[in-house]
mmCIF file of C-alpha atoms in Angstrom:
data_model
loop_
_atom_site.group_PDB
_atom_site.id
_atom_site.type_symbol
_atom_site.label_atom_id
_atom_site.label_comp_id
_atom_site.label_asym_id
_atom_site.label_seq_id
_atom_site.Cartn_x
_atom_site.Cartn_y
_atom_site.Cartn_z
ATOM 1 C CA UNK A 199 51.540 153.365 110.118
ATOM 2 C CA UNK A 200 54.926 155.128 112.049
ATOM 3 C CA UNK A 201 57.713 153.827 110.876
ATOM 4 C CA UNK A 202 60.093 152.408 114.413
ATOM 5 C CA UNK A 203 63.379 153.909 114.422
ATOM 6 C CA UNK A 204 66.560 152.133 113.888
ATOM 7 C CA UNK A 205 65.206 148.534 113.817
ATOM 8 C CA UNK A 206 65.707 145.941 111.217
ATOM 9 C CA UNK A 207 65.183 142.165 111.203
ATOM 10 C CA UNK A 208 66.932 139.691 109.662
ATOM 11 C CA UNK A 209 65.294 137.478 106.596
ATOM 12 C CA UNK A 210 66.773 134.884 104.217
ATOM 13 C CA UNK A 211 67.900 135.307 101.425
ATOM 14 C CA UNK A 212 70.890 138.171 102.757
ATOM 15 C CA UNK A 213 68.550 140.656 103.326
ATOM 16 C CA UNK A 214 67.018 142.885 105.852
ATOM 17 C CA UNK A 215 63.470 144.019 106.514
ATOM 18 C CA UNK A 216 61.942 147.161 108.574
ATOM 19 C CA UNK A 217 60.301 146.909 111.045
ATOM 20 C CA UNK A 218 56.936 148.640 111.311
ATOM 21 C CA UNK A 219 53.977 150.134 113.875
ATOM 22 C CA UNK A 220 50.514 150.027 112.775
ATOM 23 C CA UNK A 221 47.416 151.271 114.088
ATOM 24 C CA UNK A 222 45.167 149.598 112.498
ATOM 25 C CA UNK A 223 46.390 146.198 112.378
ATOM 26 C CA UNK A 224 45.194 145.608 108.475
ATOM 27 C CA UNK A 225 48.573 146.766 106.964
ATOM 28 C CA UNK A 226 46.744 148.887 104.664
ATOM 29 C CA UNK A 227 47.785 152.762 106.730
ATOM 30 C CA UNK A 228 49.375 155.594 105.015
ATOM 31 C CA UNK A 229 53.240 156.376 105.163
ATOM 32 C CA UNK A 230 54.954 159.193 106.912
ATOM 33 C CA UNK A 231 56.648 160.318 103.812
ATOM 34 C CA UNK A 232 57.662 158.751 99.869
ATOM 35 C CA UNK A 233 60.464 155.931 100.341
ATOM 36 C CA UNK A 234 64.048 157.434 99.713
ATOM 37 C CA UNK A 235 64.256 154.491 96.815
ATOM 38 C CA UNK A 236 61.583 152.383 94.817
ATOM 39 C CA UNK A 237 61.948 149.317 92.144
ATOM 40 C CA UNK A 238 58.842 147.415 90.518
ATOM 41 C CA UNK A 239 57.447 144.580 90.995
ATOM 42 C CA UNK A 240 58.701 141.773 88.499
ATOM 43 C CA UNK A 241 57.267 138.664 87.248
ATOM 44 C CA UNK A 242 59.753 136.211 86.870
ATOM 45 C CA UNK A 243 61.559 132.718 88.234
ATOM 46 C CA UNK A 244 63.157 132.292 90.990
ATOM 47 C CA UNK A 245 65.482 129.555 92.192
ATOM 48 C CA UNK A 246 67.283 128.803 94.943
ATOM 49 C CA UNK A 247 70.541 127.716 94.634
ATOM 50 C CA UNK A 248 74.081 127.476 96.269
ATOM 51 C CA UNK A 249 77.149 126.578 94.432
ATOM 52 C CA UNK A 250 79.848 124.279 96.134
ATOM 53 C CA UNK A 251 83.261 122.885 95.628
ATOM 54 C CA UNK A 252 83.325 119.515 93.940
ATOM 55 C CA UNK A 253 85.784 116.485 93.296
ATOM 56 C CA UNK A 254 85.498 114.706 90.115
ATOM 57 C CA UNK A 255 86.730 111.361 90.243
ATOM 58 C CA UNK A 256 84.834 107.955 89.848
ATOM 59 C CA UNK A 257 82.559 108.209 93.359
ATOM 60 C CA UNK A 258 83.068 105.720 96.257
ATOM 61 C CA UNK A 259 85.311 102.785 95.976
ATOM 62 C CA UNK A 260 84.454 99.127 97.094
ATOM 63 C CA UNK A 261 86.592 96.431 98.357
ATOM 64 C CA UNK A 262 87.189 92.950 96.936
ATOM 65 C CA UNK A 263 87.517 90.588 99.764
ATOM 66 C CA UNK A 264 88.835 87.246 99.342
ATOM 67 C CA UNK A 265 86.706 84.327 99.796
ATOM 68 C CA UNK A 266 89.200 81.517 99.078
ATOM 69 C CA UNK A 267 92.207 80.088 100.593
ATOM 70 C CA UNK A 268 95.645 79.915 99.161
ATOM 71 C CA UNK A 269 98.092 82.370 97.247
ATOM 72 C CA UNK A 270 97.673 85.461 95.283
ATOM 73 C CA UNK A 271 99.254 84.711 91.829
ATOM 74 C CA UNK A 272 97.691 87.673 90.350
ATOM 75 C CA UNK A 273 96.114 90.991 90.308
ATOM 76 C CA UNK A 274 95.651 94.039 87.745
ATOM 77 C CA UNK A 275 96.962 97.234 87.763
ATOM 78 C CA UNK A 276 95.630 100.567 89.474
ATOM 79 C CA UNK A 277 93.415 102.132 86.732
ATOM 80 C CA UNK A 278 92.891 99.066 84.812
ATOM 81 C CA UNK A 279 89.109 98.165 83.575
ATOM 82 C CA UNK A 280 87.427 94.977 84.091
ATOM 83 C CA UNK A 281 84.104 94.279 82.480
ATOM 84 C CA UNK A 282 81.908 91.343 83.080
ATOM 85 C CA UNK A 283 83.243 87.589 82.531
ATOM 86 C CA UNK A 284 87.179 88.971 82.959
ATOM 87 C CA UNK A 285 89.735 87.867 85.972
ATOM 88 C CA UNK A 286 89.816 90.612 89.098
ATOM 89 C CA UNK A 287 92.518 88.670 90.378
ATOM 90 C CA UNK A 288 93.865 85.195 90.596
ATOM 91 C CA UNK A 289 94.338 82.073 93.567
ATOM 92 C CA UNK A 290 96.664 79.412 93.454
ATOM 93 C CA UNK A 291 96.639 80.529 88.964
ATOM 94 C CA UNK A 292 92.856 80.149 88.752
ATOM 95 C CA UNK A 293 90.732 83.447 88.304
ATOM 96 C CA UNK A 294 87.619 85.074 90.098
ATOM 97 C CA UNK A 295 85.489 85.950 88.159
ATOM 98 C CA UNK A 296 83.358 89.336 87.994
ATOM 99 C CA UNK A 297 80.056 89.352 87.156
ATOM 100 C CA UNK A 298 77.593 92.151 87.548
ATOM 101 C CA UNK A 299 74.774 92.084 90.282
ATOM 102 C CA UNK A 300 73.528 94.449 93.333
ATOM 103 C CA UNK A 301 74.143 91.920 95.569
ATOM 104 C CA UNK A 302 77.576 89.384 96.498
ATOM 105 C CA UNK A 303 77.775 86.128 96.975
ATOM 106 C CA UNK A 304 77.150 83.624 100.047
ATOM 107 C CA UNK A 305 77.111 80.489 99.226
ATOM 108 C CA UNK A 306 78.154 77.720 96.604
ATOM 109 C CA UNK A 307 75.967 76.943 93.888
ATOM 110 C CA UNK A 308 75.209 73.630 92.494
ATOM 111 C CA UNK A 309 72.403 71.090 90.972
ATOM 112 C CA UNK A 310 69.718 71.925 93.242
ATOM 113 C CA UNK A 311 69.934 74.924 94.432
ATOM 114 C CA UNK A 312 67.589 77.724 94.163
ATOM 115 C CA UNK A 313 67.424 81.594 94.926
ATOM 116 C CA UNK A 314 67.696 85.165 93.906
ATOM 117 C CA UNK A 315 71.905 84.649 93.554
ATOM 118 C CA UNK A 316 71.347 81.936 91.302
ATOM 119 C CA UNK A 317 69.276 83.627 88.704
ATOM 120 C CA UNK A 318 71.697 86.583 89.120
ATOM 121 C CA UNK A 319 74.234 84.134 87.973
ATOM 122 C CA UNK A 320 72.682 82.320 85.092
ATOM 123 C CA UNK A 321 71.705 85.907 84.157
ATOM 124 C CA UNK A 322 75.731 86.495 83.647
ATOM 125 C CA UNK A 323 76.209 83.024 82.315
ATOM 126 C CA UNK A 324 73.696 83.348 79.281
ATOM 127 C CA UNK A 325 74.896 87.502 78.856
ATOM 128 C CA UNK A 326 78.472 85.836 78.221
ATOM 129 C CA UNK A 327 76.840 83.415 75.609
ATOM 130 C CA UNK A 328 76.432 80.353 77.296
ATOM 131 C CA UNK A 329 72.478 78.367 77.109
ATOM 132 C CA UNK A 330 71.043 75.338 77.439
ATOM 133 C CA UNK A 331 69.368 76.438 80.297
ATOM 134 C CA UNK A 332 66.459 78.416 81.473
ATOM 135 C CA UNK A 333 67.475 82.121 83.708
ATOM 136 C CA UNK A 334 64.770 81.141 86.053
ATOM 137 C CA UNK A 335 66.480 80.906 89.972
ATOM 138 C CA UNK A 336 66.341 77.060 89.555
ATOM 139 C CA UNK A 337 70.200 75.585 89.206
ATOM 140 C CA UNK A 338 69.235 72.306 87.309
ATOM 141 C CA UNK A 339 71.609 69.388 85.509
ATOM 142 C CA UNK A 340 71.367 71.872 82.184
ATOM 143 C CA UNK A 341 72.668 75.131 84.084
ATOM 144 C CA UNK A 342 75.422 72.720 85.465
ATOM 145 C CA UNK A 343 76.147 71.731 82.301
ATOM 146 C CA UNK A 344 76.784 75.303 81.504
ATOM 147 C CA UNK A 345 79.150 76.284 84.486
ATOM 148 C CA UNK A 346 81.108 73.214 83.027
ATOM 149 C CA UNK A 347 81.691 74.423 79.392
ATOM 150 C CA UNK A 348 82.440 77.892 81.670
ATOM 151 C CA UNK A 349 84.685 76.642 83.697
ATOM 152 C CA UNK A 350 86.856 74.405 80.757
ATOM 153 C CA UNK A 351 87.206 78.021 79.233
ATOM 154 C CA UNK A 352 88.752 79.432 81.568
ATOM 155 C CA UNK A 353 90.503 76.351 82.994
ATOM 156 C CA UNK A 354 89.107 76.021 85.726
ATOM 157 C CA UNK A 355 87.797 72.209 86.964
ATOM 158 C CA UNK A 356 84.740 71.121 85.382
ATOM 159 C CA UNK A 357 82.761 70.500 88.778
ATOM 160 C CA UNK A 358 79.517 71.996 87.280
ATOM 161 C CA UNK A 359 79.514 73.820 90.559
ATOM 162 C CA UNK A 360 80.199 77.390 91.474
ATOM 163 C CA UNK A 361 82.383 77.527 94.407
ATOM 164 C CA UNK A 362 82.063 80.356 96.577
ATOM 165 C CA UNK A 363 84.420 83.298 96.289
ATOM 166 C CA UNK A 364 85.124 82.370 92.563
ATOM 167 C CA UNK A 365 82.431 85.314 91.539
ATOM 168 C CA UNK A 366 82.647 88.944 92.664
ATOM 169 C CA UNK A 367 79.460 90.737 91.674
ATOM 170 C CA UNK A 368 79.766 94.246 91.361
ATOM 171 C CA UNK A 369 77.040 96.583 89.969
ATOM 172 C CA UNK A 370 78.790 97.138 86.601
ATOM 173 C CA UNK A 371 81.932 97.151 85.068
ATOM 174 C CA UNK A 372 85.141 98.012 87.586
ATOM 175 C CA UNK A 373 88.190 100.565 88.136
ATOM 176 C CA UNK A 374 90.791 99.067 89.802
ATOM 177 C CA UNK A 375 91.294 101.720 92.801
ATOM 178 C CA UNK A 376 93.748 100.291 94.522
ATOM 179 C CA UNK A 377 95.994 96.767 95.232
ATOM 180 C CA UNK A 378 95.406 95.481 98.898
ATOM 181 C CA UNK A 379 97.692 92.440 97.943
ATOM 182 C CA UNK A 380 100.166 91.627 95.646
ATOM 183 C CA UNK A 381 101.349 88.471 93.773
ATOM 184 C CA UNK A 382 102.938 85.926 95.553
ATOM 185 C CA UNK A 383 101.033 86.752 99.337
ATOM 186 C CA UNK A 384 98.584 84.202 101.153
ATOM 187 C CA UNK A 385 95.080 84.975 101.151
ATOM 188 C CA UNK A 386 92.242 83.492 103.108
ATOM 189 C CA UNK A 387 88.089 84.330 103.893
ATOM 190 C CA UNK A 388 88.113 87.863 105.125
ATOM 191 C CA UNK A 389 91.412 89.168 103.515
ATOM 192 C CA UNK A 390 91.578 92.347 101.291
ATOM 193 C CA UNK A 391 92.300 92.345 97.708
ATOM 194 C CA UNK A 392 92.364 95.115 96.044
ATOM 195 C CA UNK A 393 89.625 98.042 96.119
ATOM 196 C CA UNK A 394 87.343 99.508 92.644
ATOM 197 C CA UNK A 395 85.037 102.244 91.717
ATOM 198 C CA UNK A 396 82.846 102.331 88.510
ATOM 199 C CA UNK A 397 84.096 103.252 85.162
ATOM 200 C CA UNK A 398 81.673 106.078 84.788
ATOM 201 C CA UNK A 399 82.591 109.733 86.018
ATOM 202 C CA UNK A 400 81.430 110.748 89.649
ATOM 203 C CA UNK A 401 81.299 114.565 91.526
ATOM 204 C CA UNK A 402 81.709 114.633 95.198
ATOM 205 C CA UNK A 403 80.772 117.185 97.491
ATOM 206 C CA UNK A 404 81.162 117.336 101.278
ATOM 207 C CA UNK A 405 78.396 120.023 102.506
ATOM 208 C CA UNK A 406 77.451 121.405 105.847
ATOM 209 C CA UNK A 407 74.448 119.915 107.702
ATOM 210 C CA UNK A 408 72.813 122.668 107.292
ATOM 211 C CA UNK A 409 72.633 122.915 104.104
ATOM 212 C CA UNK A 410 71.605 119.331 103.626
ATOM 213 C CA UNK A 411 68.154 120.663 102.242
ATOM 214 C CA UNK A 412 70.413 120.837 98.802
ATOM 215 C CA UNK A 413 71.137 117.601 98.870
ATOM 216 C CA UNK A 414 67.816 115.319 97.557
ATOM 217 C CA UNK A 415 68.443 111.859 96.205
ATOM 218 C CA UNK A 416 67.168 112.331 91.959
ATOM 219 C CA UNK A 417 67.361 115.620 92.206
ATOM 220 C CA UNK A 418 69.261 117.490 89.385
ATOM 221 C CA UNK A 419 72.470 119.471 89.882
ATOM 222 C CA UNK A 420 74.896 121.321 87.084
ATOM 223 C CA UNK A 421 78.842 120.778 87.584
ATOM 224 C CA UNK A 422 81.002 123.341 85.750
ATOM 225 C CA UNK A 423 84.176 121.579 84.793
ATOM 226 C CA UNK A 424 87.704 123.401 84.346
ATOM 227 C CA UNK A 425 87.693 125.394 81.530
ATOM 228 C CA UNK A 426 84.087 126.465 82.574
ATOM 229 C CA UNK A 427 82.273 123.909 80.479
ATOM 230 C CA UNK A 428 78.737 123.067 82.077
ATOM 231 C CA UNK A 429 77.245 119.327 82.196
ATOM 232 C CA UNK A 430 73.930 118.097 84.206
ATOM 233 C CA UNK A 431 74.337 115.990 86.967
ATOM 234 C CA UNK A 432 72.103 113.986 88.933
ATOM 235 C CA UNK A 433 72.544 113.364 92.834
ATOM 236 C CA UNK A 434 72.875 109.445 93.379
ATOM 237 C CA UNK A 435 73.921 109.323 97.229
ATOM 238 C CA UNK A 436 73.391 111.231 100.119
ATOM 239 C CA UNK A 437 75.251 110.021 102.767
ATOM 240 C CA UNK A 438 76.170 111.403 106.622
ATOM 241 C CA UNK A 439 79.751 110.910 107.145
ATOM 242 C CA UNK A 440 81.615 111.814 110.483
ATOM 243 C CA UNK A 441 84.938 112.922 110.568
ATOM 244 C CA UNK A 442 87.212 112.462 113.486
ATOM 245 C CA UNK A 443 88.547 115.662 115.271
ATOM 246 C CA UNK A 444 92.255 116.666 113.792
ATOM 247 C CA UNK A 445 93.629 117.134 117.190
ATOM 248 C CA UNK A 446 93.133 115.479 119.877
ATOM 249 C CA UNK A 447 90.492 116.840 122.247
ATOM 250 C CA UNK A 448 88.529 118.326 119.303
ATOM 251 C CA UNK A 449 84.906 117.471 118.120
ATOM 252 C CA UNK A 450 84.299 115.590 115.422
ATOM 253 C CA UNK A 451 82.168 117.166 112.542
ATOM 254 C CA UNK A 452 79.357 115.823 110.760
ATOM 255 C CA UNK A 453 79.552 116.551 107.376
ATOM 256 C CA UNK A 454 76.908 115.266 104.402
ATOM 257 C CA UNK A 455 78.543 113.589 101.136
ATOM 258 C CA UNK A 456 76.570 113.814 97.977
ATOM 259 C CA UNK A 457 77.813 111.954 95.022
ATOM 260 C CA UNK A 458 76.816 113.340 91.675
ATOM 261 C CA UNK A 459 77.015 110.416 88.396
ATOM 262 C CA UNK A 460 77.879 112.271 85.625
ATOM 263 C CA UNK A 461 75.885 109.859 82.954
ATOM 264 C CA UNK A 462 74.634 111.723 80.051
ATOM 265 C CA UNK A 463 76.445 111.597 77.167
ATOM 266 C CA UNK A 464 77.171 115.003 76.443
ATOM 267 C CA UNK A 465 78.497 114.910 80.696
ATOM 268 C CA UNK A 466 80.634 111.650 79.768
ATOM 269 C CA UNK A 467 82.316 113.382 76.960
ATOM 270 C CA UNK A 468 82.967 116.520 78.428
ATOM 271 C CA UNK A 469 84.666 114.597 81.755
ATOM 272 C CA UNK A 470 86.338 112.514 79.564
ATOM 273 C CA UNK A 471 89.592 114.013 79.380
ATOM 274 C CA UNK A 472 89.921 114.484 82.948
ATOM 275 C CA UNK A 473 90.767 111.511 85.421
ATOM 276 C CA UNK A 474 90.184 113.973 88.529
ATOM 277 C CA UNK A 475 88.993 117.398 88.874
ATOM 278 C CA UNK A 476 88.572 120.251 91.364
ATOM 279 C CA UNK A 477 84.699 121.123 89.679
ATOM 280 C CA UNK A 478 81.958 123.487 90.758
ATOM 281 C CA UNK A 479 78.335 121.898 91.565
ATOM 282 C CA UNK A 480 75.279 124.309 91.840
ATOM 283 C CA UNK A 481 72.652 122.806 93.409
ATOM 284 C CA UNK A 482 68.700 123.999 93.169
ATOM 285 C CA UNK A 483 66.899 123.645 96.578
ATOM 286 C CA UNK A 484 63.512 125.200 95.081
ATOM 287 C CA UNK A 485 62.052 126.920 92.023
ATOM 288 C CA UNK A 486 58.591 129.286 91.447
ATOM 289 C CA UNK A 487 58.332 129.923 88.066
ATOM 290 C CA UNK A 488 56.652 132.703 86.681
ATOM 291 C CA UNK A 489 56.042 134.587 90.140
ATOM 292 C CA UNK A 490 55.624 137.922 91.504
ATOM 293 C CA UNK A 491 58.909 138.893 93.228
ATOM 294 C CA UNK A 492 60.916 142.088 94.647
ATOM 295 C CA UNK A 493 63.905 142.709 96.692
ATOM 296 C CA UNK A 494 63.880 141.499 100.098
ATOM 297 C CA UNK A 495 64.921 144.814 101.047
ATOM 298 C CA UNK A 496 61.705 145.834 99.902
ATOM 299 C CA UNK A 497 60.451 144.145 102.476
ATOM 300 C CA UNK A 498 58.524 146.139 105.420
ATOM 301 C CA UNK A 499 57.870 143.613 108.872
ATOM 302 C CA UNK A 500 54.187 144.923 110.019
ATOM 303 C CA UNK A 501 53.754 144.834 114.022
ATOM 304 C CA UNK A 502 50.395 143.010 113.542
ATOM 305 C CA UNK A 503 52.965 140.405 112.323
ATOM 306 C CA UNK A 504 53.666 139.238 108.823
ATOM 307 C CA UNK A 505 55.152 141.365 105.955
ATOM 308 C CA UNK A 506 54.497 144.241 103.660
ATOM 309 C CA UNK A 507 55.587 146.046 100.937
ATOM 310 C CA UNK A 508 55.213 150.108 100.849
ATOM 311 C CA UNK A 509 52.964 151.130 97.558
ATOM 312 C CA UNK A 510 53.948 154.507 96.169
ATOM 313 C CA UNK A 511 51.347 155.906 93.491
ATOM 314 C CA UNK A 512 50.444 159.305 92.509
ATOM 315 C CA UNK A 513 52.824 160.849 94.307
ATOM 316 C CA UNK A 514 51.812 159.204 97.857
ATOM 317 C CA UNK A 515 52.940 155.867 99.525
ATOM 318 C CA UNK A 516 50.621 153.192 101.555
ATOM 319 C CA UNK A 517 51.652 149.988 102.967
ATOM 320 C CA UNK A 518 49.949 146.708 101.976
ATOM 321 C CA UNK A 519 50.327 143.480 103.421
ATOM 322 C CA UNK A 520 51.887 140.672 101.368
ATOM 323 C CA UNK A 521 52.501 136.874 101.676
ATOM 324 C CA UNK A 522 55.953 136.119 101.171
ATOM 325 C CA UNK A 523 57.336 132.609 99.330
ATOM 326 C CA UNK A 524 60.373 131.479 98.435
ATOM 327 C CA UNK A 525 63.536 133.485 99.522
ATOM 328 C CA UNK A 526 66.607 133.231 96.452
ATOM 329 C CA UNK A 527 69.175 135.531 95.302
ATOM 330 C CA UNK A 528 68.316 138.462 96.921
ATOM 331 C CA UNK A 529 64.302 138.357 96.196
ATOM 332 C CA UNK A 530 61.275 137.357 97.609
ATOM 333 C CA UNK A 531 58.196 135.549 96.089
ATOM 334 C CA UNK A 532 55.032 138.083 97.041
ATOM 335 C CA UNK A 533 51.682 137.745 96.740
ATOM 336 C CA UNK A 534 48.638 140.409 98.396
ATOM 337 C CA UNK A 535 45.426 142.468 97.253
ATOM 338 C CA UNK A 536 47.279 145.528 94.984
ATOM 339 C CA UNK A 537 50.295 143.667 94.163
ATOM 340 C CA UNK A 538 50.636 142.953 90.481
ATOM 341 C CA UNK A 539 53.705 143.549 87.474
ATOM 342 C CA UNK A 540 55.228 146.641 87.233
ATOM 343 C CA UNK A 541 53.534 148.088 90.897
ATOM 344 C CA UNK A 542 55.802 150.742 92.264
ATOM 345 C CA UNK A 543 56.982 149.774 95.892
ATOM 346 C CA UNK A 544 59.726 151.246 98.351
ATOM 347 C CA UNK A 545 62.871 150.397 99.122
ATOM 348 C CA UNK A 546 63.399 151.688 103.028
ATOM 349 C CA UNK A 547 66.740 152.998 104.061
#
């Protein structure tokens, strides 16, 4: 095989390969001369991975909207915490009331009724201590009588019916985010209330679509936090989010937001002490464990097509063909007849 003058092609991973002539197409020819540099082949894991900026906060927020008419006479403050059974806010001095559940409310609830959102409710009801009644979807005269000792302790009137917009379901306990309203303004269906995240400790990361392969909902991530303390991470959300151009005239830009819960304990004590962040996230794309690998500038691009490595032993180099795997940190997973641990192979100019 002649080695072509002065042409390289460009691989991932950062680095280059030369190109090649062969005559006899099987990748197996002798070289013109011993390779100016030469490394072994290593048996080892590879992974690729791509560190990105982060923001530690508590993830997305989510906005309570009002469902009943009248007057704001209360809301928390920003930052406050609000676990299940407690007052988000208050109309006309009675409260609404969270509750935890994937899904909000639509309608009222009363002797009767039957449904998905009413066993989510009775759920609540007998996890703040109330029975009597059977957590089955069915609202019946014993769940009513329920919602009434419920709603004489929190003085509220003793309807045995849930109205709607006196529940706000949210997945878990709440942060208060942000105040939409304040005490003392009118409120009606549709209006804004305030806005809350979870309690528990969230990483976001914008990245380029490009490198969206990264981003895989489950998949495991590490966040370095300041003071260069490391925590696992798992990715929770992948979402596409567009941003507007910042002048006018410009594109907008499609960027993908990953949002990393940080819920191990050993993660929730280490983010403890901060409320937000600027945090590194590493993601890992792919992994080969135990694998044959070398520099991707070991790599030799055949003309037959395909890749090679050049073999130097006893004093003489030949080129053999190899299949190539994954691409990370500078090496290349290879694989071809003569290729094994500790094989001497060149490194072209």
């Amino acid at each position: 095989m002649a080695v072509a003058a002065a042409v390289v092609v460009a691989v991932g991973g950062g680095g280059t390969v030369a190109a090649l002539g062969s005559g006899g197409g099987s990748g197996g020819g002798a070289a013109s001369a011993l390779p100016p540099n030469t490394t072994r082949v290593a048996r080892q894991t590879l992974k690729d991975t791509q560190t990105e900026d982060g923001r530690l906060g508590y993830g997305p927020s989510s906005t309570a909207t009002s469902r009943l008419r009248g007057t704001i006479t209360w809301v928390p403050e920003s930052g406050d915490e609000i676990t299940r059974g407690r007052p988000l806010y208050e109309v006309d001095g009675d409260p609404v009331m969270l509750m935890y559940g994937s899904r909000p409310s639509y309608r009222p609830l009363r002797a009767g009724t039957e449904g998905a959102d009413v066993r989510r409710f009775e759920k609540n009801l007998a996890a703040l201590g109330y029975d009597g009644f059977t957590v089955d979807g069915a609202y019946t005269s014993a769940t009513a009588d329920a919602v009434r000792e419920w709603q004489d302790v929190h003085g509220l009137a003793e309807t045995g019916v849930v109205e709607l917009g006196r529940v706000v379901f949210a997945p878990g306990p709440v942060r208060v985010d942000g105040l939409q309203a304040g005490a003392g303004d009118p409120t009606g269906p549709g209006q804004k209330v305030l806005t809350y995240t979870g309690t528990d400790k969230a990483v976001t990361v914008e990245l380029e679509t490009t490198d969206q392969r990264m981003a895989k909902k489950g998949a495991a991530v590490e966040v370095t936090l300041p003071g260069d303390e490391t925590v696992p991470g798992k990715i929770d959300e992948v979402s596409t989010v567009v941003e507007p151009g910042s002048a006018q005239g410009e594109d907008p830009t499609t960027k993908v937001e990953v949002t990393v819960w940080l819920r191990s304990r050993k993660a929730r004590k280490a983010a403890a002490a901060y409320a937000l962040a600027a945090v590194d996230v590493t993601f890992t794309a792919g992994q080969r464990g135990n694998v044959l690998t070398v520099p991707v500038a070991a790599l030799v691009a055949l003309e037959e097509g395909g890749f090679g490595v050049e073999v130097v032993k006893d004093g003489a180099s030949s080129y053999a063909a190899v299949t190539t795997g994954l691409f990370a940190d500078g090496k290349v997973e290879v694989s071809g007849q003569g290729i094994a641990e500790g094989t001497v192979v060149g490194i072209p100019k």
